[in-house]
Structures are given as structure tokens and as C-alpha cells.
CSV table of C-alpha atoms and ligand atoms in Angstrom, one decimal:
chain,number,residue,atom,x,y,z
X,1,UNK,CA,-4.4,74.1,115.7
X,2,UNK,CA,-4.0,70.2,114.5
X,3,UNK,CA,-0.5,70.6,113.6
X,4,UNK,CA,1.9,72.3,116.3
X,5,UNK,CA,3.7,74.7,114.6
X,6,UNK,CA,7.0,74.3,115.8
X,7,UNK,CA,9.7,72.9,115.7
X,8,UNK,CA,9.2,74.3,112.1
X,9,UNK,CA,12.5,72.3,110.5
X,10,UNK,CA,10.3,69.2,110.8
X,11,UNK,CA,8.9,69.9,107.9
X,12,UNK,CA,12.1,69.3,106.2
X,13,UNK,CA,11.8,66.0,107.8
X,14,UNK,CA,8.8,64.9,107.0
X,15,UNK,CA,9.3,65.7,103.7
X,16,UNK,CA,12.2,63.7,103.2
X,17,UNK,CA,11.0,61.1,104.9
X,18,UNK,CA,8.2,60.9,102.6
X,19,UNK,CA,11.1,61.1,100.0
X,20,UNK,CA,12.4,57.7,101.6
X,21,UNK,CA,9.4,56.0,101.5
X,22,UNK,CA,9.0,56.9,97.6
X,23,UNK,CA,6.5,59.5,98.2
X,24,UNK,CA,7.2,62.9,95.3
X,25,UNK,CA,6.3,66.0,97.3
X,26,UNK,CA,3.0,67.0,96.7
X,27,UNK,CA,3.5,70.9,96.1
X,28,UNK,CA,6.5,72.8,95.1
X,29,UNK,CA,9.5,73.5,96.4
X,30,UNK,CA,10.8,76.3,94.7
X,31,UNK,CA,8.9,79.9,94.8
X,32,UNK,CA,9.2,79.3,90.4
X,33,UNK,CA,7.5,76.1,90.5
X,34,UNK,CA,5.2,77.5,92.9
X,35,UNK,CA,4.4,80.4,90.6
X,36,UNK,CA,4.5,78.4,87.3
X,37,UNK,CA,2.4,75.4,88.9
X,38,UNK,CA,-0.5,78.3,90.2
X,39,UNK,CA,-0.2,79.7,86.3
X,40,UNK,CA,-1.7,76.5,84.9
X,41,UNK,CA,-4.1,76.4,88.1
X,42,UNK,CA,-5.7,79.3,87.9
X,43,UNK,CA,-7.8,80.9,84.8
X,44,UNK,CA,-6.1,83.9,82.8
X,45,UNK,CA,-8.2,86.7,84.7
X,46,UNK,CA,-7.8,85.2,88.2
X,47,UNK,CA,-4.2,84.6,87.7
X,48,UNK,CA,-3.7,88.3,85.9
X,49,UNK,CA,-5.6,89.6,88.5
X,50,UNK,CA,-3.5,87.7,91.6
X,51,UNK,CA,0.2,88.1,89.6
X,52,UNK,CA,-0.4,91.8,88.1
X,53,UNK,CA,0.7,95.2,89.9
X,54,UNK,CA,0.6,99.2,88.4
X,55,UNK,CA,2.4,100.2,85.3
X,56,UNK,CA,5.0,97.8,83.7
X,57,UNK,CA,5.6,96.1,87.2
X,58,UNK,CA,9.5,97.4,87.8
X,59,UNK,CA,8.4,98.1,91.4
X,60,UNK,CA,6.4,95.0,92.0
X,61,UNK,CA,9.6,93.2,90.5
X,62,UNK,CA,12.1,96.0,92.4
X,63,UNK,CA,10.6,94.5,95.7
X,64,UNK,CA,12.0,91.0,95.0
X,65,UNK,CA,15.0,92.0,94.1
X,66,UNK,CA,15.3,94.3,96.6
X,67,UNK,CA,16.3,91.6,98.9
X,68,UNK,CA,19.5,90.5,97.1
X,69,UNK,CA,21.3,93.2,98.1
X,70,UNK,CA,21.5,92.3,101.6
X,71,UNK,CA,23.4,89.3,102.8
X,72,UNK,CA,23.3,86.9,106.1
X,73,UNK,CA,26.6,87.1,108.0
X,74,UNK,CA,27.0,83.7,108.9
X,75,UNK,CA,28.2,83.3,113.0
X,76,UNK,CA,30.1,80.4,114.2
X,77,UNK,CA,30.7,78.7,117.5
X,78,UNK,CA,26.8,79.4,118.8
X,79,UNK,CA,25.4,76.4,118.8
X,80,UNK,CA,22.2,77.3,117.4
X,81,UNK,CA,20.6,74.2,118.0
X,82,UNK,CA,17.3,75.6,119.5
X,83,UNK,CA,15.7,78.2,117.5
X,84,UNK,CA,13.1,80.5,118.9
X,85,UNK,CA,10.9,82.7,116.1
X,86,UNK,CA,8.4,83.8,118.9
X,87,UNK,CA,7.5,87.1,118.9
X,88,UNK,CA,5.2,89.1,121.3
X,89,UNK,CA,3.2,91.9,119.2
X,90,UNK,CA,-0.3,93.5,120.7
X,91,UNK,CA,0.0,91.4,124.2
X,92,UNK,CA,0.1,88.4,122.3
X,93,UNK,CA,2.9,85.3,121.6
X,94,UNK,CA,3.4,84.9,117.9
X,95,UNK,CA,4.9,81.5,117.2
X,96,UNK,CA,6.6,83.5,114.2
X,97,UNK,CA,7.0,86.4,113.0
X,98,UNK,CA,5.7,85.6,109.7
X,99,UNK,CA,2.1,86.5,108.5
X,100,UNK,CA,-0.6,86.1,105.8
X,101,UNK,CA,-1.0,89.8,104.0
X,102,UNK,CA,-4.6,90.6,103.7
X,103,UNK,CA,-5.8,89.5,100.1
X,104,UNK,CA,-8.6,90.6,98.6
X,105,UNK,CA,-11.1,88.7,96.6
X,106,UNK,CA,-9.7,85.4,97.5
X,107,UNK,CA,-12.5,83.5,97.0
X,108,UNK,CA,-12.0,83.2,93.2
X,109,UNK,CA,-9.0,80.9,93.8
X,110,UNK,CA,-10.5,78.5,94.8
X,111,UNK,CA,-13.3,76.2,92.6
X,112,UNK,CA,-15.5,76.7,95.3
X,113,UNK,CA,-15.5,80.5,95.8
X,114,UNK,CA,-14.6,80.4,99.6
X,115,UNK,CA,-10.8,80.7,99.4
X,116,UNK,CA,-11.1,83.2,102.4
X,117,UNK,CA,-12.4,80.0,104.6
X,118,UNK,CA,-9.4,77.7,103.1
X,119,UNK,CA,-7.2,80.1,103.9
X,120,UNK,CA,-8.5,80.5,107.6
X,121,UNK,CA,-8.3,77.0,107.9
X,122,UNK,CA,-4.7,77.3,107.1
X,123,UNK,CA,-3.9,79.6,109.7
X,124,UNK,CA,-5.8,77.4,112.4
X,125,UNK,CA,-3.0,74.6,111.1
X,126,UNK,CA,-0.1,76.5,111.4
X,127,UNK,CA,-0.4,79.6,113.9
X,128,UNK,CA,0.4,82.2,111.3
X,129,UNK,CA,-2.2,85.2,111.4
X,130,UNK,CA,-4.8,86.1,108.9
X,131,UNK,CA,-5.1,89.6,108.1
X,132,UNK,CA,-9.0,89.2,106.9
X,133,UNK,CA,-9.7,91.8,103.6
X,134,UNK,CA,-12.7,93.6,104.0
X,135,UNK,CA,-13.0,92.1,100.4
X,136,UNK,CA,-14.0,88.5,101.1
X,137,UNK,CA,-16.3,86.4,99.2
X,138,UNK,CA,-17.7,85.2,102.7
X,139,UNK,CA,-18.6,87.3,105.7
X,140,UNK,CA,-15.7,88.1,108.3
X,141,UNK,CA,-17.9,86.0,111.3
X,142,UNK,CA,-17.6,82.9,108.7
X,143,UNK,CA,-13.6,83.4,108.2
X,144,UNK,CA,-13.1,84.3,111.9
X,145,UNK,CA,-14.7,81.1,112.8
X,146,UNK,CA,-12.0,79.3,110.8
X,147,UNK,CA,-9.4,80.4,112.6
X,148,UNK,CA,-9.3,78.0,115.7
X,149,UNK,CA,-6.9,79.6,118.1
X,150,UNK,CA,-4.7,81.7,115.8
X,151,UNK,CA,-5.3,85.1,116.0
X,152,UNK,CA,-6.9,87.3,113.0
X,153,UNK,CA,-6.3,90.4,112.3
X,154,UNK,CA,-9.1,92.3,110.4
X,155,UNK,CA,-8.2,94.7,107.3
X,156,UNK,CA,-10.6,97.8,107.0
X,157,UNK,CA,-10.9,99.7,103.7
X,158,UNK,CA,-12.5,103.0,104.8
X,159,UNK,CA,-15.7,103.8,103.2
X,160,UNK,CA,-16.5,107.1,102.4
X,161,UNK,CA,-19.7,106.0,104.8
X,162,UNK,CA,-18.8,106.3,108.6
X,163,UNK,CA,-21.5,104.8,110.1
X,164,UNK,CA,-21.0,101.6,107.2
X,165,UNK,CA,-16.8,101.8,108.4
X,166,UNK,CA,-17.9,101.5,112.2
X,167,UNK,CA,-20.2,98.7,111.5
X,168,UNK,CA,-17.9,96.5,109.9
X,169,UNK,CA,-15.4,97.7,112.6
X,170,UNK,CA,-18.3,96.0,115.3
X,171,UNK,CA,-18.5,92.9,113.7
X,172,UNK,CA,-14.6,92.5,113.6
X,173,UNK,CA,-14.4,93.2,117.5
X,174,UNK,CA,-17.1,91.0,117.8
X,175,UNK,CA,-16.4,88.3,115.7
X,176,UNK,CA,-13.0,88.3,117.7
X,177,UNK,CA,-10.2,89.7,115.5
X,178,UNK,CA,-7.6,90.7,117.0
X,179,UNK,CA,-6.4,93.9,115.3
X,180,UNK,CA,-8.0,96.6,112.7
X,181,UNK,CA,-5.8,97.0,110.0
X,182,UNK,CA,-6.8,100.3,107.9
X,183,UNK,CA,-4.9,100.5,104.3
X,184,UNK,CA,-4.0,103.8,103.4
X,185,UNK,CA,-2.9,103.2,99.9
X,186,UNK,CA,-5.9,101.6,98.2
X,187,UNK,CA,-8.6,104.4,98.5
X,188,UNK,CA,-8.5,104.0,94.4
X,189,UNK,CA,-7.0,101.2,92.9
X,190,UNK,CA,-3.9,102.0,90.6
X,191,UNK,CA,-3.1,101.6,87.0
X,192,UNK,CA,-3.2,98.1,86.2
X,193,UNK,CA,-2.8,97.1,82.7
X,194,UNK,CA,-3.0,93.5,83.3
X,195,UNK,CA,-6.1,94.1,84.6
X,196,UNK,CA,-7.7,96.5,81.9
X,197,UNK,CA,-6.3,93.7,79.3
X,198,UNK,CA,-8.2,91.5,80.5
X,199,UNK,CA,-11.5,93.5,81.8
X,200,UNK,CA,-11.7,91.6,84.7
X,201,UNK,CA,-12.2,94.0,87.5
X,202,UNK,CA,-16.1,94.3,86.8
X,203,UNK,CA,-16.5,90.2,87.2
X,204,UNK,CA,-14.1,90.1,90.2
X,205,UNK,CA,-16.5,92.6,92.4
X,206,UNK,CA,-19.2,90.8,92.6
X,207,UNK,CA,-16.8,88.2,94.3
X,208,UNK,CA,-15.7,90.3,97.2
X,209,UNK,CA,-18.7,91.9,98.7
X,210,UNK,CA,-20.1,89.6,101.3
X,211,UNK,CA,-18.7,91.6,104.2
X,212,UNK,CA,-21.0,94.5,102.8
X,213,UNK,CA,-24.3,92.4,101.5
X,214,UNK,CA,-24.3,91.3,104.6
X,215,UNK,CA,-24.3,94.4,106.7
X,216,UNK,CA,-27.2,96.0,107.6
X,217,UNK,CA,-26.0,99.5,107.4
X,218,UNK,CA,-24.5,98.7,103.7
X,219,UNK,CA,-28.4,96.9,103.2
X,220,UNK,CA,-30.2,99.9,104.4
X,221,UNK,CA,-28.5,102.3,101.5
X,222,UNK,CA,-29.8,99.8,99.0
X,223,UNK,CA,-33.2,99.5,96.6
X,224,UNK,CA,-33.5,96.4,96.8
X,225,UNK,CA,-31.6,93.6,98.9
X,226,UNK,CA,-28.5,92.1,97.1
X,227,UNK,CA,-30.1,88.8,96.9
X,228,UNK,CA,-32.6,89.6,94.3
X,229,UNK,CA,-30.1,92.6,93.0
X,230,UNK,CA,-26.7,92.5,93.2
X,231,UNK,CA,-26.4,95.1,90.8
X,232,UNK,CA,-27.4,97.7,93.0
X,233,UNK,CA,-24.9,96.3,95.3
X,234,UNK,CA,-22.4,96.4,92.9
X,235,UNK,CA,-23.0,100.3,91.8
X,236,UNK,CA,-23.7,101.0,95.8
X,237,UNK,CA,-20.2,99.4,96.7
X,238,UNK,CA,-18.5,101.3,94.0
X,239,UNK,CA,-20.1,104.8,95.3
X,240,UNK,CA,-18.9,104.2,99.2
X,241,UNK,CA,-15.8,101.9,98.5
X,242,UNK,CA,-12.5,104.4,99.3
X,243,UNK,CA,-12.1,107.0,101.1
X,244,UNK,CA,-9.6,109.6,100.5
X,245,UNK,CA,-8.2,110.1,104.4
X,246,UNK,CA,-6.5,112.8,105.5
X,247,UNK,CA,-4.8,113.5,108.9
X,248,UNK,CA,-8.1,115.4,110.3
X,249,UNK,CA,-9.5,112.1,110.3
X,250,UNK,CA,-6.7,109.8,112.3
X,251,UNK,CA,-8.5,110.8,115.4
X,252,UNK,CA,-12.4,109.7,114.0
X,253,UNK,CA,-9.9,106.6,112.9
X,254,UNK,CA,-8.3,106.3,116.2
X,255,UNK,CA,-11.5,106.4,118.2
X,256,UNK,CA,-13.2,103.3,115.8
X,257,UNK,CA,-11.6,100.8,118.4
X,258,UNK,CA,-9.8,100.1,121.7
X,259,UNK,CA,-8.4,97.1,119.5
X,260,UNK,CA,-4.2,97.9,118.6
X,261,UNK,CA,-5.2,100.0,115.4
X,262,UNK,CA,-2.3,99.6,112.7
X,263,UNK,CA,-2.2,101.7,109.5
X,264,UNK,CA,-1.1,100.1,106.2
X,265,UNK,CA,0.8,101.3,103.3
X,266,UNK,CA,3.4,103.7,105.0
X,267,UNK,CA,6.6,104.2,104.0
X,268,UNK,CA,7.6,108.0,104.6
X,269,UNK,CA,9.3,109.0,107.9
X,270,UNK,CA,7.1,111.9,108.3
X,271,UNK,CA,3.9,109.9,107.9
X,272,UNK,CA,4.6,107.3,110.1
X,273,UNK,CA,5.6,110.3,112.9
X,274,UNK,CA,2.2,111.8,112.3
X,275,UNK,CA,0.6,108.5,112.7
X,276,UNK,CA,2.4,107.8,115.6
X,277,UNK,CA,1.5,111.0,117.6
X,278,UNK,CA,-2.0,110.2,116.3
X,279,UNK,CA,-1.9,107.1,118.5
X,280,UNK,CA,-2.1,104.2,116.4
X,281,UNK,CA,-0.3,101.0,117.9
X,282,UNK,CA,1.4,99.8,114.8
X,283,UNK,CA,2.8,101.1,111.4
X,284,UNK,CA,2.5,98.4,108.6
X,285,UNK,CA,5.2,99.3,105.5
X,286,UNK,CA,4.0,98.1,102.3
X,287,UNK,CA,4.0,99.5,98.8
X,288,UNK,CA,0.7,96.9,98.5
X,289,UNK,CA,3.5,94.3,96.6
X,290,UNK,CA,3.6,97.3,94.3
X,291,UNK,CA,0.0,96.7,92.4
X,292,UNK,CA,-1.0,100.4,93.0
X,293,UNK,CA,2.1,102.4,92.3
X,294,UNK,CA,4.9,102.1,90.1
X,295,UNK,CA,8.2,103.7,89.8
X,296,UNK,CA,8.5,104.1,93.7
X,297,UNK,CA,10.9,102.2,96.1
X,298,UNK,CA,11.0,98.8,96.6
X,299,UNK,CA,9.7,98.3,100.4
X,300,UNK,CA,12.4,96.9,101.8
X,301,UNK,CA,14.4,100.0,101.0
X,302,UNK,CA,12.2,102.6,103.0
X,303,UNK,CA,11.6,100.0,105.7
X,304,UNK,CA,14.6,100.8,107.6
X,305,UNK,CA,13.8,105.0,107.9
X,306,UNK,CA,10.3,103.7,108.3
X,307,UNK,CA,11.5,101.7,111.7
X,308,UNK,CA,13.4,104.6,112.8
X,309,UNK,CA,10.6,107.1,112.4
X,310,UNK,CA,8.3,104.1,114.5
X,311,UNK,CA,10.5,105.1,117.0
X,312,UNK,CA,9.6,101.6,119.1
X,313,UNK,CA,6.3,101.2,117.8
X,314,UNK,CA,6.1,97.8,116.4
X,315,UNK,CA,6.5,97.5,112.4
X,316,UNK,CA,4.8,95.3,109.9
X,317,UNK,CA,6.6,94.9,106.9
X,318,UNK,CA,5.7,93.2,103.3
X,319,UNK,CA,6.2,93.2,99.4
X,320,UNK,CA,8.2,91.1,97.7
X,321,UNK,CA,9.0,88.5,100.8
X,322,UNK,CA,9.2,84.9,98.7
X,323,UNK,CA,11.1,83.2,100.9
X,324,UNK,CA,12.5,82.2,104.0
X,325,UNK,CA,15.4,84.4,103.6
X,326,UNK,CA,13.6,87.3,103.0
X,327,UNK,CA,11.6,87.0,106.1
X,328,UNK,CA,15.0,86.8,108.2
X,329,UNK,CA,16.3,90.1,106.4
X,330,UNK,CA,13.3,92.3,106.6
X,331,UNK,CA,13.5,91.1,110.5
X,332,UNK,CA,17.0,92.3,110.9
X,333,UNK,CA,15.7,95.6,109.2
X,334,UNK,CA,14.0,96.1,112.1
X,335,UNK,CA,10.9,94.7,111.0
X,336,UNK,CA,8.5,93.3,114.2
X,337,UNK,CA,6.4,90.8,112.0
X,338,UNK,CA,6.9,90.3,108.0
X,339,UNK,CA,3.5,89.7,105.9
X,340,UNK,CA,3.8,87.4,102.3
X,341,UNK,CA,1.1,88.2,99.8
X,342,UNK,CA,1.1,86.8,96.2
X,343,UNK,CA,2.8,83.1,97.4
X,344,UNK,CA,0.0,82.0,99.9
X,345,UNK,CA,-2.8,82.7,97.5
X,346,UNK,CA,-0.9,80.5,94.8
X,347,UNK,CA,-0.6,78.1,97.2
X,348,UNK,CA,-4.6,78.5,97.9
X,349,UNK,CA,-5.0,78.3,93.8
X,350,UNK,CA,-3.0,74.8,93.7
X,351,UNK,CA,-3.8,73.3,96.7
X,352,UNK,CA,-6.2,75.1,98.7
X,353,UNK,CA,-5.9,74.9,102.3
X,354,UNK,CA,-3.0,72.3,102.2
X,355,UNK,CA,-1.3,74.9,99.7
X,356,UNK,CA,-1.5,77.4,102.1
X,357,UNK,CA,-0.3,75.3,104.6
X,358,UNK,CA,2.9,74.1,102.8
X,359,UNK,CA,3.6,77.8,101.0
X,360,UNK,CA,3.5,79.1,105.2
X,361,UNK,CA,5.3,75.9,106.4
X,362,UNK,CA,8.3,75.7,103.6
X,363,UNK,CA,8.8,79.8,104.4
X,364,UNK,CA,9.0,79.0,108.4
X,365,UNK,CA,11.1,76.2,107.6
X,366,UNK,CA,13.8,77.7,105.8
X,367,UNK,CA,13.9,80.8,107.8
X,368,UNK,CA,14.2,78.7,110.6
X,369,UNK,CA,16.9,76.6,109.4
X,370,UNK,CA,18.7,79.5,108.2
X,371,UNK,CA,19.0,80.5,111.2
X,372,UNK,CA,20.4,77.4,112.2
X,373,UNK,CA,23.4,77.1,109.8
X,374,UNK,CA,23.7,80.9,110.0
X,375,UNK,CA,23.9,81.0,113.7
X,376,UNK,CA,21.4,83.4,114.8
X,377,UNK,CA,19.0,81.5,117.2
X,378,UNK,CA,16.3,83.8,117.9
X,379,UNK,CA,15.0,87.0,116.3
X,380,UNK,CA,16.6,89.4,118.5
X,381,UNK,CA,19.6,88.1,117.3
X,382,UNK,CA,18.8,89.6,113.5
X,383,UNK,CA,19.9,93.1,113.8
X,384,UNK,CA,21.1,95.6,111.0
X,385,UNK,CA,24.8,94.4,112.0
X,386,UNK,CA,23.9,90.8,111.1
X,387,UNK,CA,23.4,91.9,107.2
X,388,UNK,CA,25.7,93.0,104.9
X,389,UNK,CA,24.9,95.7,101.6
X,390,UNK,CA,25.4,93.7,98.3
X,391,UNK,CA,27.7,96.7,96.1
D,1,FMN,C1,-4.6,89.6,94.8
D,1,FMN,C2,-4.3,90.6,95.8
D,1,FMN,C3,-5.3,91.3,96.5
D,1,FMN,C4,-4.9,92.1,97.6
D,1,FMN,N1,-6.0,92.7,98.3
D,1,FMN,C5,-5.7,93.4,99.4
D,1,FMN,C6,-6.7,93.9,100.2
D,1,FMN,O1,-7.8,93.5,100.1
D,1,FMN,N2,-6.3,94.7,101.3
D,1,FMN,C7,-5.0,95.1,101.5
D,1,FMN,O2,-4.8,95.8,102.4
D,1,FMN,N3,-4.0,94.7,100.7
D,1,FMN,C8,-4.3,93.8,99.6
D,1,FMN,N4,-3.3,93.3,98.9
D,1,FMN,C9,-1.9,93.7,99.2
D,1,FMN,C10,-1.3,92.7,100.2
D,1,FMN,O3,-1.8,92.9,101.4
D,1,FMN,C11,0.2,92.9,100.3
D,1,FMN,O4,0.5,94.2,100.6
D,1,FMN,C12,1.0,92.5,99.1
D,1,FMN,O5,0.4,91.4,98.4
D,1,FMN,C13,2.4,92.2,99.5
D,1,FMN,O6,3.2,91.9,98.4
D,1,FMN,P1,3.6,90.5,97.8
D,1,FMN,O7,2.4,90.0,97.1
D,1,FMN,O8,4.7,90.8,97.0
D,1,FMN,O9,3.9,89.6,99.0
D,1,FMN,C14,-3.6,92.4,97.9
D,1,FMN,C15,-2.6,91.8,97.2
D,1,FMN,C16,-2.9,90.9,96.2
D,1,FMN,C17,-1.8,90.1,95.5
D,2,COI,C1,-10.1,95.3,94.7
D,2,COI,C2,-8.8,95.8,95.2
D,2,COI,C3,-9.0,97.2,95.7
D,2,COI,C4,-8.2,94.9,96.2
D,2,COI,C5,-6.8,95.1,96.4
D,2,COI,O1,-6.3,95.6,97.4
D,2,COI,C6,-5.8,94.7,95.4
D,2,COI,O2,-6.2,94.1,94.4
D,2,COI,O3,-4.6,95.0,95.5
């Protein structure tokens, strides 16, 4: 790590120190000058590909909004002056609560097709995890390297190949992640029509497969190896990709790993009991920043049902988190840790790693200081009591 990451207000003073010494922040301050500035960085399909979500996007837009109908309580007379954001989740101290989603093909926002290294390097920086997509442009031993002491978190998609899901699942334990993440949501991708506008889900493949070109199970179904024919790969990748899990399968899931197992994409009280009593260690709530369903609830609604159904089991939360307020709420929702998606990897499109760095650092900051003026000084201090409904 070669900047501590706390006290995280200091980055309000270094940049206005900076300020006083003439120097124009570098990257944005506002999430709409972050997302305008990473429209004219990135090309049309990256950028539809990053931005887009199912169907006319009212539930990808329905999780942003979702947050304005809570507000902070502000507390007096607490002299909030110390602030602690630590949390402890698996056995391990979090400096935050906050984390980096897992993003698929991340590599293509970045010129030199290894935006899953940048944003490794980013974590290392600032102590916020990486949840590592099994679709990275460079193998997860090469990202986990990155990483430096913060810990990673590795996100499985579950071929319909066994033997292929517990080989990658060995070369996460062993590369040192921290965590296996299984997404439940993303067996088949959704109905995209930014994406079928702009056909770019064929080109964006071939950018996302080096955790499978380079695993000998994944090799030994091929004709050829990838390096003289990707296109095998390609059509082989498509053939094994999702798997449609049911229930009879938690325990096959379950036994993958003594690692804290953590299933993404729940957000119905009766799934997250069944998972539960199946024995994973985590629940993860996510509607996937609503890119594979539309017309469902924003996350943040279901998350607080989703906490009670947990019943103490810790609770991952994203979709629609843009800003430091957001990751406060979603904590006093009962969330244990709150994941951002779509800002990071428009920070990684404008700025690479220092994007990434500033996107994670400007969230901790204003969480942090809003929790300073608001006078709530650590995180078990955020409870459902500490938010009012917006009527
Ligand atoms: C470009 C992109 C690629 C994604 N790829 C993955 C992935 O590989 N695995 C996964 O579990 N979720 C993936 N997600 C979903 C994120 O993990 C997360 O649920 C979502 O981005 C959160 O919403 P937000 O973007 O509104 O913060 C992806 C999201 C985006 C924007
Ligand atoms: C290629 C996709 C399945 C990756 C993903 O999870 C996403 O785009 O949301």
C-alpha cells in the first residue's frame, strides 16, 4: 500500500491545497463530470457496453434514485472528530466498508488492454478490495499479484463444466484471494439493447477470456490452443460459460472451498434463507446495477428484507452507490460492506490506475466527512434509526 488509506478526509486536503498552490484538480469531482468526462474517453462500444443495462434502463436508473428517498439525521453534541470506517468481514480488518464490484471485461478501458492490472494497482493504493471477474483480460495470478496487501476477492461464474469451475476455484485459493464470489444472476446475460445496437458483445469476448486460455482444463476441451485459434476458444467459452444452478447444487457449490463462499445477485428473503442453511458465509444483494433485468426493484429497496432474512450473516450490498452518501445509507440498511460498479471503471477509462484511485478516494472521503458533520463516528453508529423515508 503506498498511500495509507486513512485518515480518508485528507484527501479533501490535499486537494485543496493543490487548489492553493494553483494546481486544477486532475479528475472530477462530481459523479456527472465523472461520467460525462469517461463518455469522451472511452469509444462508443466500450462506453455502451460499461454505461448500458437490460431494457430501457428504469431499473438501472431506479437504483440511483433509489437512494434519495432516505435521508441522514444529522446528530449533535458527539464530537465526531475521529471517524472509524473499519470493518471486520471474513476474519479480516477492512479499512472501509467500501469495495470495488467485480467488472468484467475491464481490460478494454484501458489503451493497453490490462485495466484488470490498473485496477489492482488501485486497490494496493488504497485498501479497498477487488472482487476479481472471472472475465479478465489477464489471468487472476497476474491481477492477484497486483494487489500488494489488500485483500481480493475472486468472482466465479459457474461453468456448466465442473471440473473447469474447480480449476479456476484452485488457482483463486492459490493465487491468494481471499473469498469466492459465485454470481447467480448472470448464467445468461440479459436484454441489452445498447449492446445489440452496437454489436459489440462478439468483439468484447475475445477480451475477457485469459482466465480460461490459460487453464489447462479449459485448454484440454480445445482443437487447437487459443494462441494459434482463438476462435475455438471463443465458440468453446460460449458452450461452457453459464450455468443455470439450482439449489441441488449449493452443496457441490459449498464443498468448492473452505474459503468464506458468498453468493451474488440475491435479493428475495427466501433465497437468501435457503442459501443460508446451505452454508455459504455471505449473501451479496445486487440486481448486477440492473444490466440483466429490468422492471424489478431498485437494490436498495430489497436490501433491508434481504439483511433480515441473513439473519447475521454478513451482507454485501451494490447497484446504483455513486457517492459517499450512498455508501453511508446502504450501511445503515444493514449492509456489512457496499460494492460501486460503473464509477471505478470510468475512473479506470479516464485515468487508469490514478482514476481508480481518486473515484475510491473522493467516495471514502465524503462518506467519511459525512459522517463528520452528521455526527455518526463509526459505522455501528449507522443504523435504520439514523435514516429517515423521503414521502
Ligand atoms: C461493465 C460491467 C461488467 C460487469 N461484469 C461483472 C462480472 O464480470 N461479474 C459480476 O458478478 N458482476 C459484473 N458486473 C456487475 C457489478 O459487479 C455490479 O453488480 C454492478 O456494476 C453494480 O452496479 P453499479 O454499476 O450501479 O455500481 C458488471 C458491471 C458492469 C458495469
Ligand atoms: C460478459 C458479461 C456476462 C459480464 C457481465 O457480468 C456484465 O456485463 O454485466
Amino acid at each position: 500500500m503506498d498511500q495509507p488509506p486513512r485518515p480518508f478526509k485528507d484527501y479533501q486536503d490535499e486537494i485543496y491545497l493543490d487548489g492553493l498552490r494553483g494546481v486544477v484538480p486532475k479528475f472530477p469531482m462530481t459523479y456527472a463530470e465523472l461520467e460525462s468526462r469517461a463518455q469522451s474517453a472511452l469509444p462508443p462500444s466500450v462506453l455502451s457496453y460499461v454505461a448500458g443495462g437490460a431494457g430501457d434502463e428504469r431499473t438501472q436508473n431506479a437504483n440511483v434514485t433509489a437512494f434519495d428517498r432516505w435521508g441522514l439525521i444529522p446528530r449533535m453534541f458527539v464530537g465526531a472528530s475521529r471517524r472509524d470506517l473499519s470493518v471486520d468481514l471474513f476474519g479480516m480488518t477492512l479499512p472501509s466498508p467500501l469495495f470495488m464490484a467485480p467488472i468484467g471485461v475491464l481490460g478494454i478501458c484501458t489503451q493497453d488492454g490490462h485495466g484488470d492490472l490498473a485496477t489492482a494497482r488501485a486497490a494496493a493504493r488504497t485498501g479497498v478490495p477487488m472482487i476479481a471477474s472471472t472475465l479478465s483480460a489477464d489471468p487472476m495470478e497476474s491481477v492477484a499479484a497486483e494487489l500488494g496487501e489488500t485483500p481480493g476477492f475472486f468472482q466465479l461464474y459457474t461453468p456448466t463444466d465442473r471440473a473447469l469451475a474447480e480449476s479456476l476455484v484452485r488457482r483463486a485459493e492459490k493465487s491468494g484471494f481471499k473469498a469466492i464470489v459465485v454470481t447467480m444472476d448472470t448464467w445468461i446475460t440479459g436484454w441489452r439493447p445498447r449492446d445489440l445496437a452496437t454489436s459489440n458483445f462478439p468483439q468484447l469476448r475475445g477480451h475477457c477470456l485469459a482466465n480460461y486460455t490459460s487453464d489447462p482444463v479449459f485448454r484440454a476441451l480445445l482443437p487447437t490452443d487459443p494462441e494459434h485459434d482463438m476462435q475455438s476458444a471463443v465458440l468453446k467459452w460460449v458452450q461452457v460459460f453459464g450455468n443455470p444452478l439450482t439449489w441441488d447444487d449449493l452443496p457441490w457449490l459449498r464443498s468448492l472451498t473452505s474459503l468464506p463462499l458468498i453468493v451474488k445477485g440475491l435479493c428475495h428473503p427466501e433465497d437468501v434463507r435457503r442459501a443460508r442453511d446451505g452454508g455459504v458465509d455471505g449473501i451479496y444483494c445486487s440486481n448486477h446495477g440492473g444490466r440483466q433485468a429490468n422492471g424489478g426493484l431498485p437494490a436498495l429497496d430489497v436490501l433491508p428484507a434481504v439483511v433480515e432474512a441473513a439473519d447475521g450473516l454478513p451482507v454485501l450490498f451494490d447497484s446504483g452507490v455513486r457517492g459517499g452518501a450512498d455508501i453511508v445509507k446502504a450501511i445503515a440498511l444493514g449492509a456489512s460492506a457496499v460494492g460501486v460498479g460503473r464509477p471505478y471503471a470510468y475512473g479506470l477509462g479516464i485515468g487508469g490506475t490514478d482514476g481508480v484511485t481518486h473515484v475510491l478516494r473522493s467516495l471514502l472521503a465524503e462518506a467519511d466527512l459525512l459522517m463528520a458533520v452528521d455526527g455518526y463516528p463509526t459505522l455501528a453508529d449507522l443504523t435504520p434509526e439514523a435514516l429517515q423515508r423521503v414521502l
